[in-house]
Amino acid sequence: MKISKNAQAGSLESCDILITVEPAKPGTGIEIKLTSPSIKQFGEMIREEIKEVVQRLEVTDVKITAIDKGSLGYCIKARTETALRRASGE
Amino acid sequence: MSKQKNDITKKKDERLRRTRLYIPGNNPAMMQNAMIYGADSLIFDLEDSIAINEKDAARFLVRNALQTLDFGEVEVTVRINPIETKYFSKDIAEIIPAKPDGILLPKTESLDDILLVDKEITRIEKEHKLKVGKIRIMPIIESAIGVLNVEEIATGPRVAAIGLGGEDLTADIGAVRTRNGKELEYISSRIILACAANKIQAIDTVFADINDLEGLYNVTVEAIEMGFQGKSIIHPSQIETVHKAFMPSKEEITKAEKIVKAYKESIKKGRGAITVDGKMIDVPVVIRAEQILKRAKAE
């Protein structure tokens, strides 16, 4: 999947996460900037959830900004997938 | 007239659906807490409560919730978008592999609608090597034409319960939506009859005023008296009131227990007709008594 434009999914409501996706130059890789109230405890886990979806959708170069509001894995993955698909123009 | 099923062996779907709670499919906070509210059935909504530009987000969120969250014994269903919309195929494609208990089909108008959805579900079930036929279809009747075809719709494959969509229906027939719902009496009776004839459940429409619990209680009691077996609700605060309305009185429970006990004894002793408190008891009376005890037990 090719990321061709900026896109967003999710919200800043409790239990949600706001994912913003931007195209990146080839070779940049997957860049994730994360903000979360529980970054110490769950930061790595959230990054992994995001990365799993990015890899499943075969996106190689992308910039992702994630603002977490206490979301669970199913939500993180859904919001990431939605943002990526929107950014690919699907 | 349709190919009316007179198959008396068709097993009745006994699942309790006193309350079917609508949860907006794009609200993770409500979705992940949904099972603790105590509704018999949950409806994750992809239709009316979801803005057009969020249909994709809700679809993925509901799919992931179905795949990941534990809802215990609660029935989990999804209201997809109507067949004629561009979202229908995408909804079905994402939701069916996540194995919901049922699919609510809004604006169902004919048996052909059910056959089309059944065909699509079957195709996806086979594609994903799922057990064919497990996912139920729950049509919602929301138009005059849907009401006129409800006898056929009720015979459709996978159909387990039919819901009445009072708001859209009232608008479609040009009636005024009143607090006591008299404009829906004939329609309700027709849906209840169609369901009863096919051994499936009829579910009453929502009561929109979430602050009026007394009104909710009264309309629910009336709905139960008519033959509805459940009510759609829009807020967790409505659950307790609806369940209270479904709860039989102590007198009803005592009488039902007597009837069932007497019936079981008569079977054991090979007797025919029996009486309880001077009244003759036959099979329909026993069935009603069993239904009362089941509702009582649910509490």
XYZ file of C-alpha atoms in Angstrom:
389
model
C 0.000 0.000 0.000
C 1.306 3.447 -0.924
C 0.663 6.436 1.312
C -0.124 9.285 -1.030
C -1.654 11.946 1.204
C -2.161 13.010 4.812
C -5.041 11.373 6.661
C -6.420 11.021 10.141
C -8.612 8.594 12.102
C -9.886 8.299 15.657
C -10.479 11.034 18.206
C -9.269 12.575 21.440
C -12.180 11.060 23.374
C -11.495 8.758 26.313
C -10.518 5.188 25.279
C -9.716 6.360 21.745
C -6.536 7.294 19.889
C -5.998 9.916 17.181
C -3.771 8.631 14.423
C -2.340 11.010 11.818
C -0.556 9.573 8.824
C 1.776 11.443 6.446
C 3.646 10.250 3.374
C 7.403 9.801 3.820
C 10.278 9.682 1.348
C 11.274 6.185 0.148
C 13.768 4.630 2.501
C 12.594 6.613 5.530
C 10.946 3.571 7.095
C 8.205 3.627 9.726
C 8.391 6.670 11.999
C 6.014 6.755 14.982
C 5.633 9.751 17.280
C 3.530 8.749 20.280
C 1.922 10.724 23.100
C 0.105 8.789 25.824
C -0.796 9.244 29.483
C 0.527 5.743 30.068
C 3.585 5.907 27.852
C 5.916 4.358 30.449
C 3.714 1.328 30.972
C 2.186 0.815 27.518
C 4.214 2.964 25.119
C 6.106 0.060 23.578
C 2.944 -2.013 23.278
C 1.076 0.779 21.490
C 3.959 1.245 19.050
C 3.959 -2.473 18.353
C 0.206 -2.499 17.685
C 0.611 0.365 15.217
C 3.624 -1.211 13.558
C 1.837 -4.548 13.147
C -0.920 -2.921 11.088
C 1.544 -0.865 9.034
C 3.448 -4.025 8.150
C 0.302 -6.060 7.460
C -0.788 -3.424 4.952
C 2.705 -3.502 3.437
C 3.451 0.146 4.023
C 7.196 0.714 4.078
C 7.640 4.468 4.433
C 5.310 6.522 6.595
C 5.213 9.127 9.348
C 2.649 8.439 12.070
C 1.644 10.710 14.907
C -0.437 8.995 17.603
C -2.157 10.748 20.492
C -3.439 8.069 22.818
C -6.283 8.575 25.286
C -6.209 5.198 26.949
C -7.147 3.057 23.952
C -7.031 -0.724 23.839
C -5.286 -2.784 21.185
C -8.374 -3.409 19.028
C -8.968 0.346 18.804
C -5.330 1.253 18.114
C -5.271 -1.234 15.259
C -8.628 -0.116 13.837
C -7.673 3.566 13.891
C -4.282 2.857 12.327
C -5.854 0.794 9.556
C -8.491 3.464 8.884
C -5.908 6.257 8.714
C -3.604 4.257 6.433
C -6.393 3.257 4.072
C -7.632 6.854 3.921
C -4.076 8.053 3.229
C -3.725 5.547 0.396
C -6.831 6.988 -1.253
C -8.943 3.843 -0.825
C -48.765 -15.793 -0.576
C -45.294 -16.925 0.189
C -44.032 -20.421 0.592
C -45.279 -20.265 4.165
C -43.404 -22.671 6.354
C -45.748 -24.906 8.241
C -42.856 -26.860 9.598
C -43.876 -27.350 13.210
C -40.555 -28.997 13.903
C -38.675 -25.774 13.125
C -36.843 -25.196 16.381
C -37.781 -22.015 18.116
C -34.925 -19.631 18.863
C -35.182 -19.570 22.646
C -32.533 -16.924 23.237
C -33.689 -14.213 25.599
C -33.775 -10.815 23.893
C -35.713 -8.646 26.319
C -33.309 -5.780 25.695
C -31.324 -5.091 22.537
C -29.012 -2.164 23.238
C -27.799 0.023 20.387
C -24.154 1.082 20.718
C -22.686 3.531 18.195
C -20.057 1.549 16.293
C -17.496 4.320 16.396
C -17.404 4.810 20.148
C -14.689 2.636 21.725
C -15.495 3.689 25.296
C -19.088 2.468 25.000
C -18.190 -0.603 22.991
C -15.634 -2.015 25.383
C -17.919 -1.441 28.383
C -21.036 -2.683 26.593
C -21.200 -6.111 28.175
C -21.252 -4.835 31.757
C -24.546 -2.963 31.298
C -26.601 -6.170 31.473
C -28.557 -6.042 28.211
C -29.506 -9.410 26.726
C -28.287 -8.393 23.321
C -25.939 -5.737 21.922
C -26.224 -4.012 18.569
C -23.067 -2.343 17.307
C -24.400 0.205 14.892
C -22.841 1.031 11.544
C -25.952 2.756 10.202
C -27.794 5.802 11.523
C -25.494 6.703 14.413
C -22.435 6.860 12.149
C -21.622 9.944 10.060
C -21.025 9.272 6.374
C -17.338 10.202 6.602
C -16.819 7.796 9.522
C -18.400 4.662 8.017
C -14.985 3.129 7.305
C -13.672 3.875 10.811
C -16.716 2.315 12.504
C -16.563 -0.758 10.280
C -12.937 -1.492 11.246
C -13.526 -0.689 14.907
C -16.542 -3.012 15.181
C -14.742 -5.768 13.279
C -11.737 -5.557 15.626
C -13.968 -5.399 18.706
C -15.744 -8.592 17.612
C -12.424 -10.318 17.031
C -10.784 -9.213 20.256
C -13.146 -8.276 23.074
C -14.835 -10.814 25.331
C -18.593 -10.266 25.548
C -19.309 -13.373 27.583
C -22.764 -14.835 27.016
C -24.231 -11.604 25.684
C -25.549 -11.817 22.143
C -23.511 -9.511 19.905
C -25.018 -8.273 16.670
C -24.193 -5.581 14.126
C -26.612 -3.265 12.365
C -25.102 -2.912 8.904
C -26.093 -0.339 6.301
C -29.083 -1.087 4.035
C -28.658 -3.175 0.879
C -29.129 -0.261 -1.503
C -26.239 1.744 -0.003
C -22.631 1.578 -1.173
C -21.595 0.566 2.347
C -23.528 -2.696 2.433
C -20.985 -4.927 0.641
C -18.050 -3.486 2.586
C -19.894 -3.935 5.885
C -20.682 -7.560 5.144
C -17.168 -8.290 3.869
C -15.503 -6.967 7.041
C -18.046 -7.993 9.671
C -18.979 -11.573 8.732
C -15.456 -13.020 9.129
C -15.430 -11.546 12.652
C -18.348 -13.869 13.501
C -21.072 -11.765 15.112
C -24.088 -13.668 16.462
C -26.321 -11.791 14.062
C -26.705 -9.079 11.464
C -29.477 -6.519 11.751
C -30.734 -5.583 8.313
C -32.353 -2.145 8.338
C -35.091 -1.214 5.870
C -35.859 -4.831 4.978
C -38.660 -4.801 2.425
C -38.959 -8.294 0.991
C -37.960 -11.932 1.214
C -35.585 -11.234 -1.688
C -33.625 -8.901 0.616
C -33.152 -11.746 3.091
C -32.209 -14.217 0.366
C -29.609 -11.813 -0.982
C -28.049 -11.252 2.448
C -28.142 -14.981 3.196
C -26.339 -15.686 -0.080
C -23.659 -13.106 0.693
C -23.136 -14.347 4.250
C -22.944 -17.957 3.042
C -20.365 -17.037 0.409
C -18.160 -15.284 2.988
C -18.632 -18.061 5.556
C -17.418 -20.608 3.001
C -14.554 -18.382 1.905
C -13.360 -18.093 5.513
C -14.129 -21.729 6.352
C -16.714 -20.783 8.962
C -19.683 -22.911 9.939
C -22.400 -22.051 7.431
C -25.674 -20.796 8.850
C -24.589 -19.853 12.352
C -24.867 -16.089 11.870
C -28.502 -15.019 12.131
C -30.329 -12.309 10.188
C -32.538 -9.903 12.095
C -34.571 -7.737 9.732
C -35.898 -4.361 10.796
C -39.218 -3.371 9.276
C -39.201 0.362 8.630
C -41.473 0.927 5.641
C -45.045 0.281 4.564
C -43.889 -2.180 1.911
C -41.844 -4.015 4.538
C -44.954 -4.403 6.680
C -46.969 -5.725 3.758
C -44.263 -8.322 3.085
C -43.464 -9.245 6.669
C -45.189 -12.639 6.433
C -42.699 -13.602 3.708
C -39.726 -11.962 5.388
C -40.358 -14.023 8.536
C -39.947 -17.248 6.547
C -36.463 -16.305 5.349
C -33.351 -18.359 6.102
C -31.372 -17.404 9.228
C -34.130 -15.052 10.415
C -34.260 -15.218 14.217
C -36.065 -12.037 15.203
C -37.814 -9.168 13.467
C -37.541 -5.635 14.787
C -39.972 -2.806 14.320
C -38.387 0.499 13.315
C -41.061 2.857 14.578
C -39.527 6.201 13.659
C -38.885 5.529 9.952
C -42.099 3.558 9.619
C -44.262 6.332 11.015
C -42.626 8.784 8.629
C -43.110 6.419 5.686
C -46.835 5.953 6.238
C -47.398 9.618 7.075
C -48.646 8.959 10.600
C -47.932 10.974 13.705
C -45.606 9.368 16.228
C -47.530 9.449 19.499
C -46.381 8.650 23.002
C -48.650 5.617 23.374
C -47.815 4.357 19.879
C -51.414 3.725 18.780
C -50.423 4.433 15.159
C -48.253 1.293 15.273
C -50.830 -1.104 16.761
C -51.922 -2.762 13.524
C -48.331 -2.917 12.259
C -47.098 -4.389 15.534
C -49.802 -7.063 15.473
C -48.922 -7.991 11.926
C -45.210 -8.351 12.762
C -45.988 -10.335 15.924
C -48.263 -12.706 13.993
C -45.682 -13.234 11.258
C -43.022 -13.992 13.863
C -45.223 -16.306 15.919
C -46.200 -18.272 12.816
C -42.528 -18.874 12.092
C -41.431 -19.456 15.683
C -39.185 -16.400 15.764
C -39.171 -13.333 17.999
C -40.780 -9.936 17.506
C -38.818 -7.007 18.957
C -40.494 -3.689 19.696
C -39.233 -0.303 18.552
C -37.149 2.105 20.649
C -38.549 4.568 23.180
C -36.719 7.795 22.423
C -37.170 9.755 25.687
C -34.402 8.387 27.888
C -35.526 10.529 30.834
C -39.055 9.107 30.956
C -38.609 5.703 32.583
C -42.253 5.503 33.666
C -43.361 6.010 30.069
C -40.845 3.383 28.967
C -42.199 0.928 31.548
C -45.785 1.470 30.437
C -45.119 1.057 26.708
C -43.004 -2.027 27.400
C -45.797 -3.662 29.424
C -48.194 -2.932 26.554
C -45.712 -4.384 24.071
C -45.364 -7.563 26.152
C -49.144 -7.886 26.388
C -49.350 -7.659 22.589
C -46.772 -10.405 22.113
C -43.434 -8.672 21.648
C -40.571 -10.636 23.173
C -38.074 -7.851 23.406
C -37.476 -4.155 23.039
C -34.758 -2.212 21.288
C -33.189 0.383 23.545
C -30.899 3.327 22.987
C -29.331 3.871 26.410
C -28.057 1.603 29.193
C -30.295 3.438 31.666
C -33.324 1.841 29.951
C -32.235 -1.758 30.620
C -33.446 -2.100 34.196
C -36.867 -0.635 33.429
C -37.452 -2.919 30.461
C -36.316 -5.982 32.399
C -38.644 -4.979 35.230
C -41.528 -4.823 32.768
C -40.647 -8.316 31.546
C -40.473 -9.653 35.105
C -43.643 -11.614 35.913
C -45.466 -10.889 39.183
C -45.159 -13.226 42.193
C -48.713 -14.444 41.554
C -47.922 -15.198 37.930
C -44.786 -17.117 38.922
C -46.596 -19.171 41.585
C -49.397 -20.024 39.173
C -46.928 -20.911 36.414
C -44.983 -23.187 38.765
C -48.204 -24.980 39.733
C -49.165 -25.467 36.088
C -45.779 -26.817 35.014
C -45.603 -29.129 38.048
C -49.111 -30.467 37.444
C -48.376 -30.978 33.767
C -45.151 -32.887 34.459
C -46.958 -35.115 36.970
C -49.758 -35.797 34.516
C -47.226 -36.860 31.878
C -45.508 -39.152 34.392
C -48.799 -40.733 35.356
C -50.004 -40.929 31.762
C -53.031 -38.740 32.415
C -54.728 -36.666 29.739
C -56.483 -33.453 30.652
C -55.568 -31.861 33.976
C -56.884 -28.989 36.041
C -55.152 -26.458 38.262
C -57.294 -24.352 40.630
C -60.387 -25.585 38.810
C -59.190 -24.528 35.344
C -58.397 -26.906 32.554
C -54.744 -26.920 31.530
C -53.743 -27.719 27.989
C -50.452 -27.446 26.118
C -50.655 -23.725 25.176
C -51.245 -22.884 28.841
C -48.184 -24.918 29.793
C -46.095 -23.182 27.113
C -47.165 -19.769 28.429
C -46.350 -20.881 31.979
C -42.896 -22.028 30.886
C -42.303 -18.667 29.208
C -43.227 -16.881 32.437
C -40.817 -19.036 34.447
C -38.072 -18.436 31.915
C -38.514 -14.669 32.191
C -38.556 -14.930 35.975
C -35.408 -17.039 35.961
C -33.602 -14.489 33.785
C -33.534 -12.095 36.699
